[in-house]
Amino acid sequence: DARVTQTPRDKVTEMGQEVTMRCQPILGHNTVFWYRQTMMQGLELLAYFRNRAPLDDSGMPKDRFSAEMPDATLATLKIQPSEPRDSAVYFCASADASAGTGELFFGEGSRLTVL
Amino acid sequence: GQNIDQPTEMTATEGAIVQINCTYQTSGFNGLFWYQQHAGEAPTFLSYNVLDGLEEKGRFSSFLSRSKGYSYLLLKELQMKDSASYLCAVPSPGGYNKLIFGAGTRLAVHP
């Protein structure tokens, strides 16, 4: 059963702390996305990788957010320092760019609460 | 850039038919997606339209008119489990998989 796996599922932290979220894309998928979802803004694209190379991170606050793909099986999103306004659900999604449908497969999300 | 509009909320009765509309503006068109998202869960793919017309898939159908920048998702024989948010999305120009999502339509199905 191929699926995108994210950890942690839930994280509560205090303002100023570092937060790292991890994602394992579906094996064979070469495109990985990080989205953030809030009630007010909906699903916003933060960053986007293809073949582990960052293609677009224009949706990400550069001063505190960073996204990397150390290898094909791991994508990370780091927030340092975290702020209350970062509270949201962070979704990782992966896709096979050669599949032709453009379909994204989402992980279950990491719910972040910054106090 | 892209602009996607959907109604915020809709209600419907079990067994009925509901149509969820989506209008979009994009500088380059590479298809339109519909995703379903139950509360507290991940979005899941429902449909993809790249040509004009109606695509039917069981109880769900999706329609596209490229000239009008308009799509709708039609849900028939509504069930309680269809209560969810329905997200319309279009690829960003230059990024085939890079989907830009609308705010979503929250559908509540009542007995």
Coordinates of N, CA and C in Angstrom, one line a residue:
Chain A
D1 N 0.9 -1.2 0.0 CA 0.0 0.0 0.0 C 0.9 1.2 0.0
A2 N 1.1 1.8 -1.2 CA 2.0 3.0 -1.3 C 1.3 4.2 -0.8
R3 N 2.0 4.9 0.1 CA 1.5 6.1 0.6 C 2.6 7.0 1.1
V4 N 2.2 8.3 1.2 CA 3.2 9.3 1.8 C 3.1 9.3 3.3
T5 N 4.2 9.2 3.9 CA 4.3 9.1 5.4 C 4.9 10.4 5.9
Q6 N 4.2 11.0 6.9 CA 4.7 12.2 7.6 C 4.8 12.0 9.1
T7 N 5.8 12.6 9.6 CA 6.0 12.7 11.1 C 6.5 14.0 11.5
P8 N 6.1 14.5 12.7 CA 5.1 13.9 13.6 C 3.7 14.2 13.1
R9 N 2.7 13.5 13.6 CA 1.3 13.7 13.3 C 0.8 15.0 14.0
D10 N 1.3 15.1 15.2 CA 0.9 16.3 16.0 C 2.1 16.8 16.8
K11 N 2.2 18.1 16.8 CA 3.3 18.7 17.5 C 2.9 20.0 18.2
V12 N 3.1 20.1 19.5 CA 2.8 21.3 20.2 C 4.1 21.8 20.8
T13 N 4.4 23.1 20.5 CA 5.7 23.6 20.9 C 5.5 25.0 21.4
E14 N 6.5 25.6 22.0 CA 6.5 27.0 22.4 C 7.2 27.9 21.4
M15 N 6.7 29.1 21.3 CA 7.3 30.1 20.5 C 8.8 30.1 20.6
G16 N 9.5 30.2 19.5 CA 11.0 30.3 19.6 C 11.7 29.0 19.4
Q17 N 10.9 27.9 19.6 CA 11.5 26.5 19.4 C 11.7 26.1 17.9
E18 N 12.6 25.3 17.7 CA 12.8 24.7 16.3 C 11.8 23.6 16.1
V19 N 11.3 23.5 15.0 CA 10.4 22.4 14.6 C 10.8 21.8 13.3
T20 N 10.9 20.5 13.3 CA 11.3 19.8 12.0 C 10.2 18.8 11.7
M21 N 9.7 18.8 10.5 CA 8.7 17.9 10.0 C 9.3 17.1 8.9
R22 N 9.0 15.8 8.9 CA 9.6 14.9 7.9 C 8.6 14.2 7.1
C23 N 9.0 13.8 5.9 CA 8.1 13.2 4.9 C 8.8 12.2 4.1
Q24 N 8.2 11.0 4.0 CA 8.7 10.0 3.1 C 7.8 9.9 1.9
P25 N 8.2 10.3 0.7 CA 7.3 10.2 -0.4 C 7.1 8.8 -0.9
I26 N 6.1 8.6 -1.8 CA 5.9 7.3 -2.3 C 7.1 6.9 -3.2
L27 N 7.6 5.7 -3.0 CA 8.7 5.2 -3.7 C 8.6 5.3 -5.2
G28 N 9.5 5.9 -5.8 CA 9.4 6.1 -7.3 C 8.9 7.5 -7.7
H29 N 8.3 8.2 -6.8 CA 7.8 9.5 -7.1 C 9.0 10.5 -7.0
N30 N 9.1 11.4 -8.1 CA 10.3 12.3 -8.2 C 9.9 13.7 -7.8
T31 N 8.7 14.0 -7.5 CA 8.3 15.4 -7.2 C 7.7 15.4 -5.8
V32 N 8.1 16.3 -5.0 CA 7.7 16.4 -3.6 C 7.3 17.9 -3.3
F33 N 6.1 18.0 -2.6 CA 5.6 19.3 -2.3 C 5.4 19.4 -0.8
W34 N 5.5 20.7 -0.3 CA 5.1 21.0 1.1 C 4.0 22.0 1.0
Y35 N 2.8 21.7 1.5 CA 1.7 22.7 1.6 C 1.4 23.0 3.1
R36 N 0.8 24.1 3.3 CA 0.4 24.5 4.6 C -1.1 24.8 4.5
Q37 N -1.9 24.3 5.5 CA -3.3 24.6 5.4 C -3.8 25.2 6.7
T38 N -4.5 26.3 6.6 CA -5.2 27.0 7.7 C -6.6 27.3 7.3
M39 N -7.4 27.6 8.3 CA -8.8 27.9 8.0 C -8.9 29.2 7.2
M40 N -8.0 30.1 7.5 CA -8.1 31.4 6.8 C -7.5 31.4 5.4
Q41 N -6.4 30.7 5.2 CA -5.7 30.7 3.9 C -5.9 29.5 3.0
G42 N -6.5 28.5 3.6 CA -6.6 27.2 2.8 C -5.3 26.6 2.6
L43 N -5.2 25.8 1.5 CA -3.9 25.1 1.1 C -3.0 26.0 0.4
E44 N -1.8 26.3 1.0 CA -0.8 27.2 0.3 C 0.4 26.3 0.0
L45 N 0.9 26.5 -1.2 CA 2.2 25.8 -1.5 C 3.4 26.6 -0.9
L46 N 4.2 25.8 -0.2 CA 5.4 26.4 0.4 C 6.6 26.1 -0.4
A47 N 6.8 24.9 -0.8 CA 8.0 24.5 -1.5 C 7.8 23.3 -2.4
Y48 N 8.7 23.0 -3.3 CA 8.4 22.1 -4.4 C 9.8 21.6 -4.9
F49 N 10.0 20.3 -4.9 CA 11.2 19.6 -5.3 C 11.0 18.7 -6.5
R50 N 11.9 18.6 -7.4 CA 11.9 17.6 -8.4 C 13.2 17.0 -8.5
N51 N 13.2 15.6 -8.4 CA 14.5 14.9 -8.4 C 15.5 15.5 -7.3
R52 N 14.9 15.8 -6.2 CA 15.6 16.3 -5.0 C 16.0 17.8 -5.1
A53 N 15.9 18.4 -6.3 CA 16.3 19.7 -6.4 C 15.2 20.7 -6.2
P54 N 15.4 21.7 -5.4 CA 14.3 22.7 -5.1 C 14.0 23.5 -6.4
L55 N 12.7 23.5 -6.8 CA 12.3 24.2 -7.9 C 11.6 25.5 -7.6
D56 N 11.0 25.6 -6.5 CA 10.2 26.8 -6.1 C 10.0 26.8 -4.6
D57 N 10.5 27.8 -4.0 CA 10.2 27.9 -2.5 C 9.7 29.3 -2.3
S58 N 9.1 29.9 -3.3 CA 8.6 31.3 -3.2 C 7.5 31.5 -2.2
G59 N 6.8 30.4 -1.9 CA 5.7 30.5 -0.9 C 6.1 30.4 0.5
M60 N 7.4 30.3 0.7 CA 7.9 30.0 2.1 C 8.6 31.2 2.7
P61 N 8.3 31.6 3.9 CA 9.0 32.7 4.6 C 10.5 32.3 4.8
K62 N 11.4 32.9 4.0 CA 12.7 32.5 4.0 C 13.5 32.7 5.3
D63 N 13.1 33.6 6.1 CA 13.9 34.0 7.2 C 13.8 32.9 8.3
R64 N 12.7 32.1 8.3 CA 12.6 31.1 9.4 C 12.3 29.7 8.9
F65 N 11.9 29.6 7.6 CA 11.6 28.2 7.1 C 12.7 27.8 6.1
S66 N 12.9 26.5 6.2 CA 13.9 25.9 5.2 C 13.3 24.5 4.9
A67 N 13.5 24.1 3.6 CA 13.1 22.8 3.1 C 14.2 22.1 2.4
E68 N 14.4 20.8 2.6 CA 15.5 20.1 2.0 C 15.0 18.7 1.6
M69 N 15.8 18.1 0.8 CA 15.6 16.6 0.5 C 17.0 16.0 0.5
P70 N 17.4 15.5 1.7 CA 18.7 14.9 1.9 C 18.9 13.7 1.0
D71 N 17.8 13.0 0.7 CA 17.8 11.8 -0.2 C 16.4 11.6 -0.8
A72 N 16.3 10.7 -1.7 CA 15.0 10.5 -2.4 C 13.9 10.0 -1.5
T73 N 14.3 9.5 -0.4 CA 13.2 9.0 0.5 C 12.9 9.9 1.7
L74 N 13.5 11.1 1.7 CA 13.2 11.9 2.9 C 13.2 13.4 2.4
A75 N 12.1 14.1 2.8 CA 12.0 15.5 2.7 C 11.8 16.1 4.1
T76 N 12.4 17.2 4.3 CA 12.2 17.9 5.6 C 11.8 19.3 5.5
L77 N 11.0 19.8 6.4 CA 10.6 21.2 6.5 C 10.9 21.6 7.9
K78 N 11.8 22.7 8.0 CA 12.2 23.1 9.3 C 11.7 24.6 9.5
I79 N 11.3 24.8 10.8 CA 10.9 26.2 11.2 C 11.8 26.6 12.4
Q80 N 12.5 27.6 12.2 CA 13.4 28.1 13.3 C 13.6 29.6 13.2
P81 N 13.2 30.4 14.2 CA 12.3 30.0 15.3 C 10.9 30.0 15.0
S82 N 10.1 29.1 15.7 CA 8.7 29.0 15.4 C 7.9 30.2 16.0
E83 N 6.8 30.5 15.4 CA 5.9 31.6 15.9 C 4.5 31.1 16.0
P84 N 3.6 31.7 16.8 CA 2.2 31.3 16.9 C 1.6 31.3 15.5
R85 N 1.9 32.2 14.7 CA 1.2 32.3 13.3 C 1.6 31.1 12.4
D86 N 2.6 30.3 12.8 CA 2.9 29.1 12.1 C 2.0 27.9 12.4
S87 N 1.2 28.1 13.3 CA 0.2 27.0 13.7 C -0.6 26.7 12.5
A88 N -0.6 25.5 12.1 CA -1.3 25.0 10.8 C -1.1 23.5 10.7
V89 N -1.8 23.0 9.7 CA -1.5 21.6 9.3 C -0.6 21.7 8.1
Y90 N 0.6 21.0 8.2 CA 1.5 20.9 7.1 C 1.4 19.6 6.4
F91 N 1.1 19.7 5.1 CA 1.0 18.5 4.3 C 2.2 18.3 3.3
C92 N 2.6 17.1 3.2 CA 3.6 16.8 2.2 C 2.8 16.0 1.1
A93 N 3.2 16.2 -0.1 CA 2.5 15.4 -1.2 C 3.6 15.0 -2.2
S94 N 3.4 13.9 -2.8 CA 4.4 13.5 -3.9 C 3.7 13.1 -5.2
A95 N 4.4 13.1 -6.2 CA 3.8 12.9 -7.6 C 4.9 12.3 -8.4
D96 N 4.4 11.5 -9.4 CA 5.3 11.0 -10.5 C 5.1 11.9 -11.7
A97 N 6.1 12.7 -12.0 CA 6.0 13.7 -13.0 C 5.8 13.0 -14.4
S98 N 6.2 11.8 -14.5 CA 6.0 11.1 -15.8 C 4.7 10.5 -16.0
A99 N 3.9 10.5 -15.0 CA 2.6 9.8 -15.0 C 1.6 10.4 -15.9
G100 N 1.7 11.7 -16.2 CA 0.8 12.4 -17.1 C -0.4 13.0 -16.5
T101 N -0.8 12.5 -15.3 CA -2.1 13.0 -14.8 C -1.9 14.2 -13.9
G102 N -0.7 14.4 -13.4 CA -0.5 15.5 -12.5 C -1.0 15.3 -11.1
E103 N -1.5 14.1 -10.8 CA -2.2 13.8 -9.5 C -1.1 13.9 -8.4
L104 N -1.5 14.5 -7.3 CA -0.7 14.6 -6.1 C -1.3 13.6 -5.1
F105 N -0.3 12.9 -4.4 CA -0.7 12.0 -3.3 C -0.3 12.7 -2.0
F106 N -1.2 12.9 -1.1 CA -0.9 13.6 0.1 C -0.7 12.7 1.3
G107 N 0.2 13.1 2.2 CA 0.4 12.5 3.5 C -0.8 12.9 4.4
E108 N -0.8 12.3 5.6 CA -1.9 12.6 6.6 C -1.7 14.0 7.2
G109 N -0.5 14.6 7.1 CA -0.3 15.9 7.6 C 0.3 15.9 9.0
S110 N 1.0 17.0 9.3 CA 1.5 17.3 10.6 C 0.9 18.5 11.2
R111 N 0.1 18.3 12.3 CA -0.6 19.4 12.9 C 0.3 20.1 13.9
L112 N 0.7 21.4 13.6 CA 1.6 22.1 14.4 C 0.8 23.2 15.2
T113 N 1.1 23.2 16.5 CA 0.5 24.3 17.4 C 1.7 24.9 18.1
V114 N 1.8 26.2 17.8 CA 2.9 27.0 18.5 C 2.3 27.9 19.5
L115 N 2.6 27.7 20.8 CA 2.0 28.5 21.8 C 2.8 29.8 22.1
Chain B
G1 N -0.9 35.2 -12.8 CA -1.1 34.3 -11.7 C -2.5 33.6 -11.8
Q2 N -2.8 32.9 -10.7 CA -4.1 32.1 -10.7 C -5.1 32.7 -9.8
N3 N -6.3 32.6 -10.1 CA -7.4 33.0 -9.2 C -8.5 31.9 -9.3
I4 N -8.9 31.3 -8.2 CA -9.9 30.3 -8.2 C -10.9 30.6 -7.2
D5 N -12.2 30.5 -7.6 CA -13.3 30.9 -6.8 C -14.3 29.7 -6.7
Q6 N -14.7 29.4 -5.4 CA -15.6 28.3 -5.2 C -16.5 28.9 -4.0
P7 N -17.8 28.4 -4.0 CA -18.6 28.7 -2.8 C -18.0 28.2 -1.5
T8 N -18.2 28.9 -0.4 CA -17.6 28.5 0.8 C -18.2 27.3 1.4
E9 N -19.6 27.3 1.4 CA -20.3 26.2 2.0 C -21.5 25.9 1.2
M10 N -21.9 24.6 1.3 CA -23.2 24.1 0.7 C -23.8 23.1 1.6
T11 N -25.1 23.0 1.6 CA -25.8 21.9 2.3 C -26.7 21.2 1.3
A12 N -26.9 19.9 1.6 CA -27.7 19.1 0.7 C -28.3 17.9 1.5
T13 N -29.3 17.3 0.9 CA -30.0 16.2 1.6 C -29.5 14.8 1.1
E14 N -29.4 13.9 2.0 CA -29.0 12.5 1.6 C -29.9 12.1 0.4
G15 N -29.3 11.5 -0.6 CA -30.0 11.0 -1.7 C -30.2 12.0 -2.8
A16 N -29.9 13.2 -2.6 CA -30.1 14.3 -3.6 C -28.8 14.4 -4.5
I17 N -28.9 15.4 -5.4 CA -27.8 15.7 -6.2 C -27.3 17.1 -5.9
V18 N -26.0 17.3 -5.9 CA -25.5 18.6 -5.6 C -24.4 19.0 -6.6
Q19 N -24.3 20.2 -7.0 CA -23.3 20.7 -8.0 C -22.5 21.7 -7.3
I20 N -21.2 21.5 -7.3 CA -20.2 22.5 -6.7 C -19.5 23.1 -7.9
N21 N -19.6 24.5 -7.9 CA -19.0 25.2 -9.0 C -17.6 25.7 -8.7
C22 N -16.8 25.9 -9.7 CA -15.5 26.5 -9.6 C -15.2 27.3 -10.8
T23 N -14.8 28.6 -10.6 CA -14.4 29.4 -11.7 C -12.9 29.7 -11.5
Y24 N -12.2 29.8 -12.6 CA -10.7 30.0 -12.4 C -10.2 31.0 -13.5
Q25 N -9.1 31.6 -13.2 CA -8.4 32.4 -14.1 C -6.9 32.0 -14.0
T26 N -6.3 31.6 -15.2 CA -5.0 31.2 -15.2 C -4.3 31.6 -16.5
S27 N -3.0 31.9 -16.4 CA -2.4 32.4 -17.6 C -2.0 31.3 -18.6
G28 N -2.0 30.1 -18.1 CA -1.8 28.9 -19.0 C -2.6 27.8 -18.5
F29 N -3.3 27.0 -19.3 CA -4.2 26.0 -18.8 C -3.6 24.6 -19.0
N30 N -3.5 23.8 -17.9 CA -3.0 22.5 -18.0 C -3.9 21.5 -17.3
G31 N -5.2 21.8 -17.3 CA -6.1 20.9 -16.7 C -6.7 21.4 -15.4
L32 N -7.7 20.8 -14.8 CA -8.3 21.2 -13.6 C -8.6 19.9 -12.8
F33 N -8.3 20.0 -11.5 CA -8.4 18.9 -10.6 C -9.5 19.2 -9.6
W34 N -10.1 18.1 -9.1 CA -11.0 18.2 -7.9 C -10.4 17.2 -6.9
Y35 N -10.3 17.7 -5.7 CA -9.9 16.8 -4.5 C -11.0 16.9 -3.5
Q36 N -11.1 15.8 -2.7 CA -12.0 15.7 -1.6 C -11.2 15.6 -0.3
Q37 N -11.6 16.4 0.7 CA -10.9 16.3 2.0 C -11.9 16.2 3.1
H38 N -11.9 15.1 3.8 CA -12.7 15.0 5.0 C -12.0 15.7 6.1
A39 N -12.8 16.1 7.1 CA -12.2 16.9 8.2 C -11.1 16.1 8.9
G40 N -10.0 16.7 9.1 CA -8.9 16.1 9.8 C -8.1 15.1 9.0
E41 N -8.4 15.0 7.7 CA -7.7 14.1 6.8 C -7.0 14.8 5.7
A42 N -6.3 14.0 4.9 CA -5.5 14.5 3.8 C -6.5 14.7 2.6
P43 N -6.2 15.6 1.7 CA -6.9 15.7 0.4 C -6.7 14.4 -0.4
T44 N -7.7 13.9 -1.1 CA -7.6 12.8 -2.0 C -8.1 13.2 -3.4
F45 N -7.5 12.6 -4.4 CA -7.8 12.9 -5.8 C -9.2 12.4 -6.1
L46 N -10.0 13.3 -6.8 CA -11.3 12.8 -7.3 C -11.3 12.8 -8.8
S47 N -10.8 13.9 -9.5 CA -11.0 13.9 -10.9 C -10.0 14.9 -11.5
Y48 N -9.8 14.7 -12.8 CA -8.9 15.6 -13.6 C -9.5 15.8 -15.0
N49 N -9.8 17.1 -15.3 CA -10.3 17.4 -16.7 C -9.3 18.3 -17.4
V50 N -9.0 17.9 -18.6 CA -8.2 18.7 -19.5 C -8.9 19.2 -20.7
L51 N -9.9 18.4 -21.1 CA -10.7 18.7 -22.3 C -12.1 19.1 -21.9
D52 N -12.8 19.9 -22.7 CA -14.1 20.3 -22.4 C -15.1 19.1 -22.3
G53 N -16.0 19.2 -21.4 CA -17.1 18.2 -21.4 C -17.2 17.6 -20.0
L54 N -18.0 16.5 -19.9 CA -18.3 15.9 -18.7 C -17.5 14.5 -18.6
E55 N -16.9 14.3 -17.5 CA -16.2 13.1 -17.1 C -17.0 12.4 -16.0
E56 N -17.5 11.2 -16.2 CA -18.3 10.6 -15.2 C -17.5 9.4 -14.6
K57 N -17.6 9.4 -13.2 CA -16.9 8.3 -12.5 C -17.8 7.9 -11.3
G58 N -18.6 7.0 -11.6 CA -19.5 6.5 -10.6 C -20.5 7.6 -10.2
R59 N -20.6 7.9 -8.9 CA -21.6 8.9 -8.4 C -21.1 10.3 -8.7
F60 N -19.8 10.4 -9.0 CA -19.2 11.7 -9.1 C -18.9 12.0 -10.6
S61 N -19.2 13.2 -11.0 CA -18.9 13.6 -12.4 C -18.2 15.0 -12.3
S62 N -17.4 15.3 -13.3 CA -16.8 16.6 -13.3 C -16.9 17.2 -14.7
F63 N -17.2 18.5 -14.8 CA -17.4 19.1 -16.1 C -16.4 20.3 -16.2
L64 N -16.0 20.5 -17.4 CA -15.1 21.6 -17.7 C -15.5 22.4 -19.0
S65 N -15.4 23.7 -18.9 CA -15.5 24.6 -20.0 C -14.3 25.5 -20.0
R66 N -13.4 25.2 -20.9 CA -12.1 26.1 -20.9 C -12.4 27.5 -21.3
S67 N -13.3 27.7 -22.3 CA -13.6 29.0 -22.8 C -14.2 29.9 -21.7
K68 N -15.0 29.3 -20.8 CA -15.6 30.0 -19.7 C -14.8 30.0 -18.4
G69 N -13.7 29.3 -18.4 CA -13.0 29.2 -17.1 C -13.8 28.7 -16.0
Y70 N -14.5 27.6 -16.3 CA -15.6 27.1 -15.4 C -15.6 25.6 -15.3
S71 N -15.7 25.1 -14.1 CA -15.8 23.7 -13.9 C -16.9 23.4 -12.8
Y72 N -17.5 22.3 -12.8 CA -18.3 21.9 -11.7 C -18.1 20.4 -11.4
L73 N -18.3 20.1 -10.1 CA -18.3 18.7 -9.6 C -19.8 18.4 -9.3
L74 N -20.2 17.3 -9.8 CA -21.6 16.8 -9.6 C -21.6 15.6 -8.8
L75 N -22.3 15.6 -7.7 CA -22.3 14.5 -6.8 C -23.8 14.0 -6.8
K76 N -24.0 12.7 -7.2 CA -25.3 12.1 -7.2 C -25.5 11.2 -6.1
E77 N -26.8 10.9 -5.8 CA -27.2 9.9 -4.7 C -26.4 10.2 -3.5
L78 N -26.4 11.4 -3.0 CA -25.6 11.8 -1.9 C -25.7 10.9 -0.7
Q79 N -24.6 10.7 -0.1 CA -24.5 9.9 1.2 C -23.9 10.7 2.3
M80 N -24.1 10.3 3.5 CA -23.6 11.1 4.6 C -22.1 11.2 4.6
K81 N -21.5 10.2 4.1 CA -20.0 10.2 4.0 C -19.4 11.1 3.0
D82 N -20.3 11.7 2.2 CA -19.9 12.7 1.2 C -19.7 14.1 1.9
S83 N -20.1 14.2 3.1 CA -19.8 15.5 3.9 C -18.3 15.7 4.0
A84 N -17.8 16.7 3.3 CA -16.4 16.9 3.2 C -16.2 18.3 2.6
S85 N -14.9 18.7 2.5 CA -14.6 19.9 1.6 C -14.1 19.4 0.3
Y86 N -14.5 20.1 -0.7 CA -14.2 19.8 -2.1 C -13.3 20.9 -2.7
L87 N -12.1 20.6 -3.1 CA -11.1 21.6 -3.5 C -10.9 21.5 -5.0
C88 N -11.0 22.7 -5.6 CA -10.8 22.8 -7.0 C -9.3 23.3 -7.1
A89 N -8.6 22.8 -8.1 CA -7.1 23.1 -8.2 C -6.7 23.2 -9.7
V90 N -5.8 24.1 -10.0 CA -5.2 24.2 -11.3 C -3.7 24.2 -11.2
P91 N -3.0 23.6 -12.2 CA -1.6 23.7 -12.2 C -1.1 25.1 -12.4
S92 N 0.0 25.4 -11.8 CA 0.6 26.7 -12.0 C 1.4 26.7 -13.3
P93 N 1.3 27.7 -14.1 CA 2.0 27.7 -15.4 C 3.5 27.4 -15.2
G94 N 4.0 26.5 -16.0 CA 5.4 26.2 -15.8 C 5.7 25.1 -14.8
G95 N 4.7 24.7 -14.1 CA 4.9 23.7 -13.1 C 3.7 22.7 -13.2
Y96 N 3.9 21.6 -14.0 CA 2.8 20.8 -14.3 C 2.2 20.1 -13.1
N97 N 3.0 19.7 -12.2 CA 2.4 19.1 -11.0 C 2.1 20.1 -9.9
K98 N 2.6 21.3 -10.0 CA 2.5 22.3 -9.0 C 1.1 22.9 -9.0
L99 N 0.2 22.3 -8.1 CA -1.2 22.7 -8.0 C -1.4 23.9 -7.1
I100 N -2.3 24.8 -7.6 CA -2.7 25.9 -6.8 C -4.2 25.6 -6.5
F101 N -4.5 25.6 -5.2 CA -5.9 25.2 -4.7 C -6.8 26.4 -4.4
G102 N -8.0 26.2 -4.7 CA -9.0 27.1 -4.2 C -9.2 26.9 -2.8
A103 N -10.0 27.7 -2.2 CA -10.3 27.7 -0.7 C -11.1 26.5 -0.3
G104 N -11.8 25.9 -1.3 CA -12.6 24.7 -1.0 C -14.0 25.0 -0.6
T105 N -14.9 24.1 -0.9 CA -16.3 24.2 -0.6 C -16.7 23.1 0.4
R106 N -17.2 23.6 1.6 CA -17.5 22.6 2.6 C -18.9 22.2 2.4
L107 N -19.1 20.9 2.1 CA -20.4 20.3 1.9 C -20.9 19.6 3.1
A108 N -22.1 19.9 3.5 CA -22.7 19.2 4.7 C -23.9 18.4 4.1
V109 N -24.0 17.1 4.3 CA -25.1 16.3 3.8 C -25.9 15.9 5.1
H110 N -27.2 16.3 5.0 CA -28.1 16.0 6.1 C -29.1 14.9 5.8
P111 N -29.5 14.1 6.8 CA -30.5 13.0 6.6 C -31.8 13.6 6.0

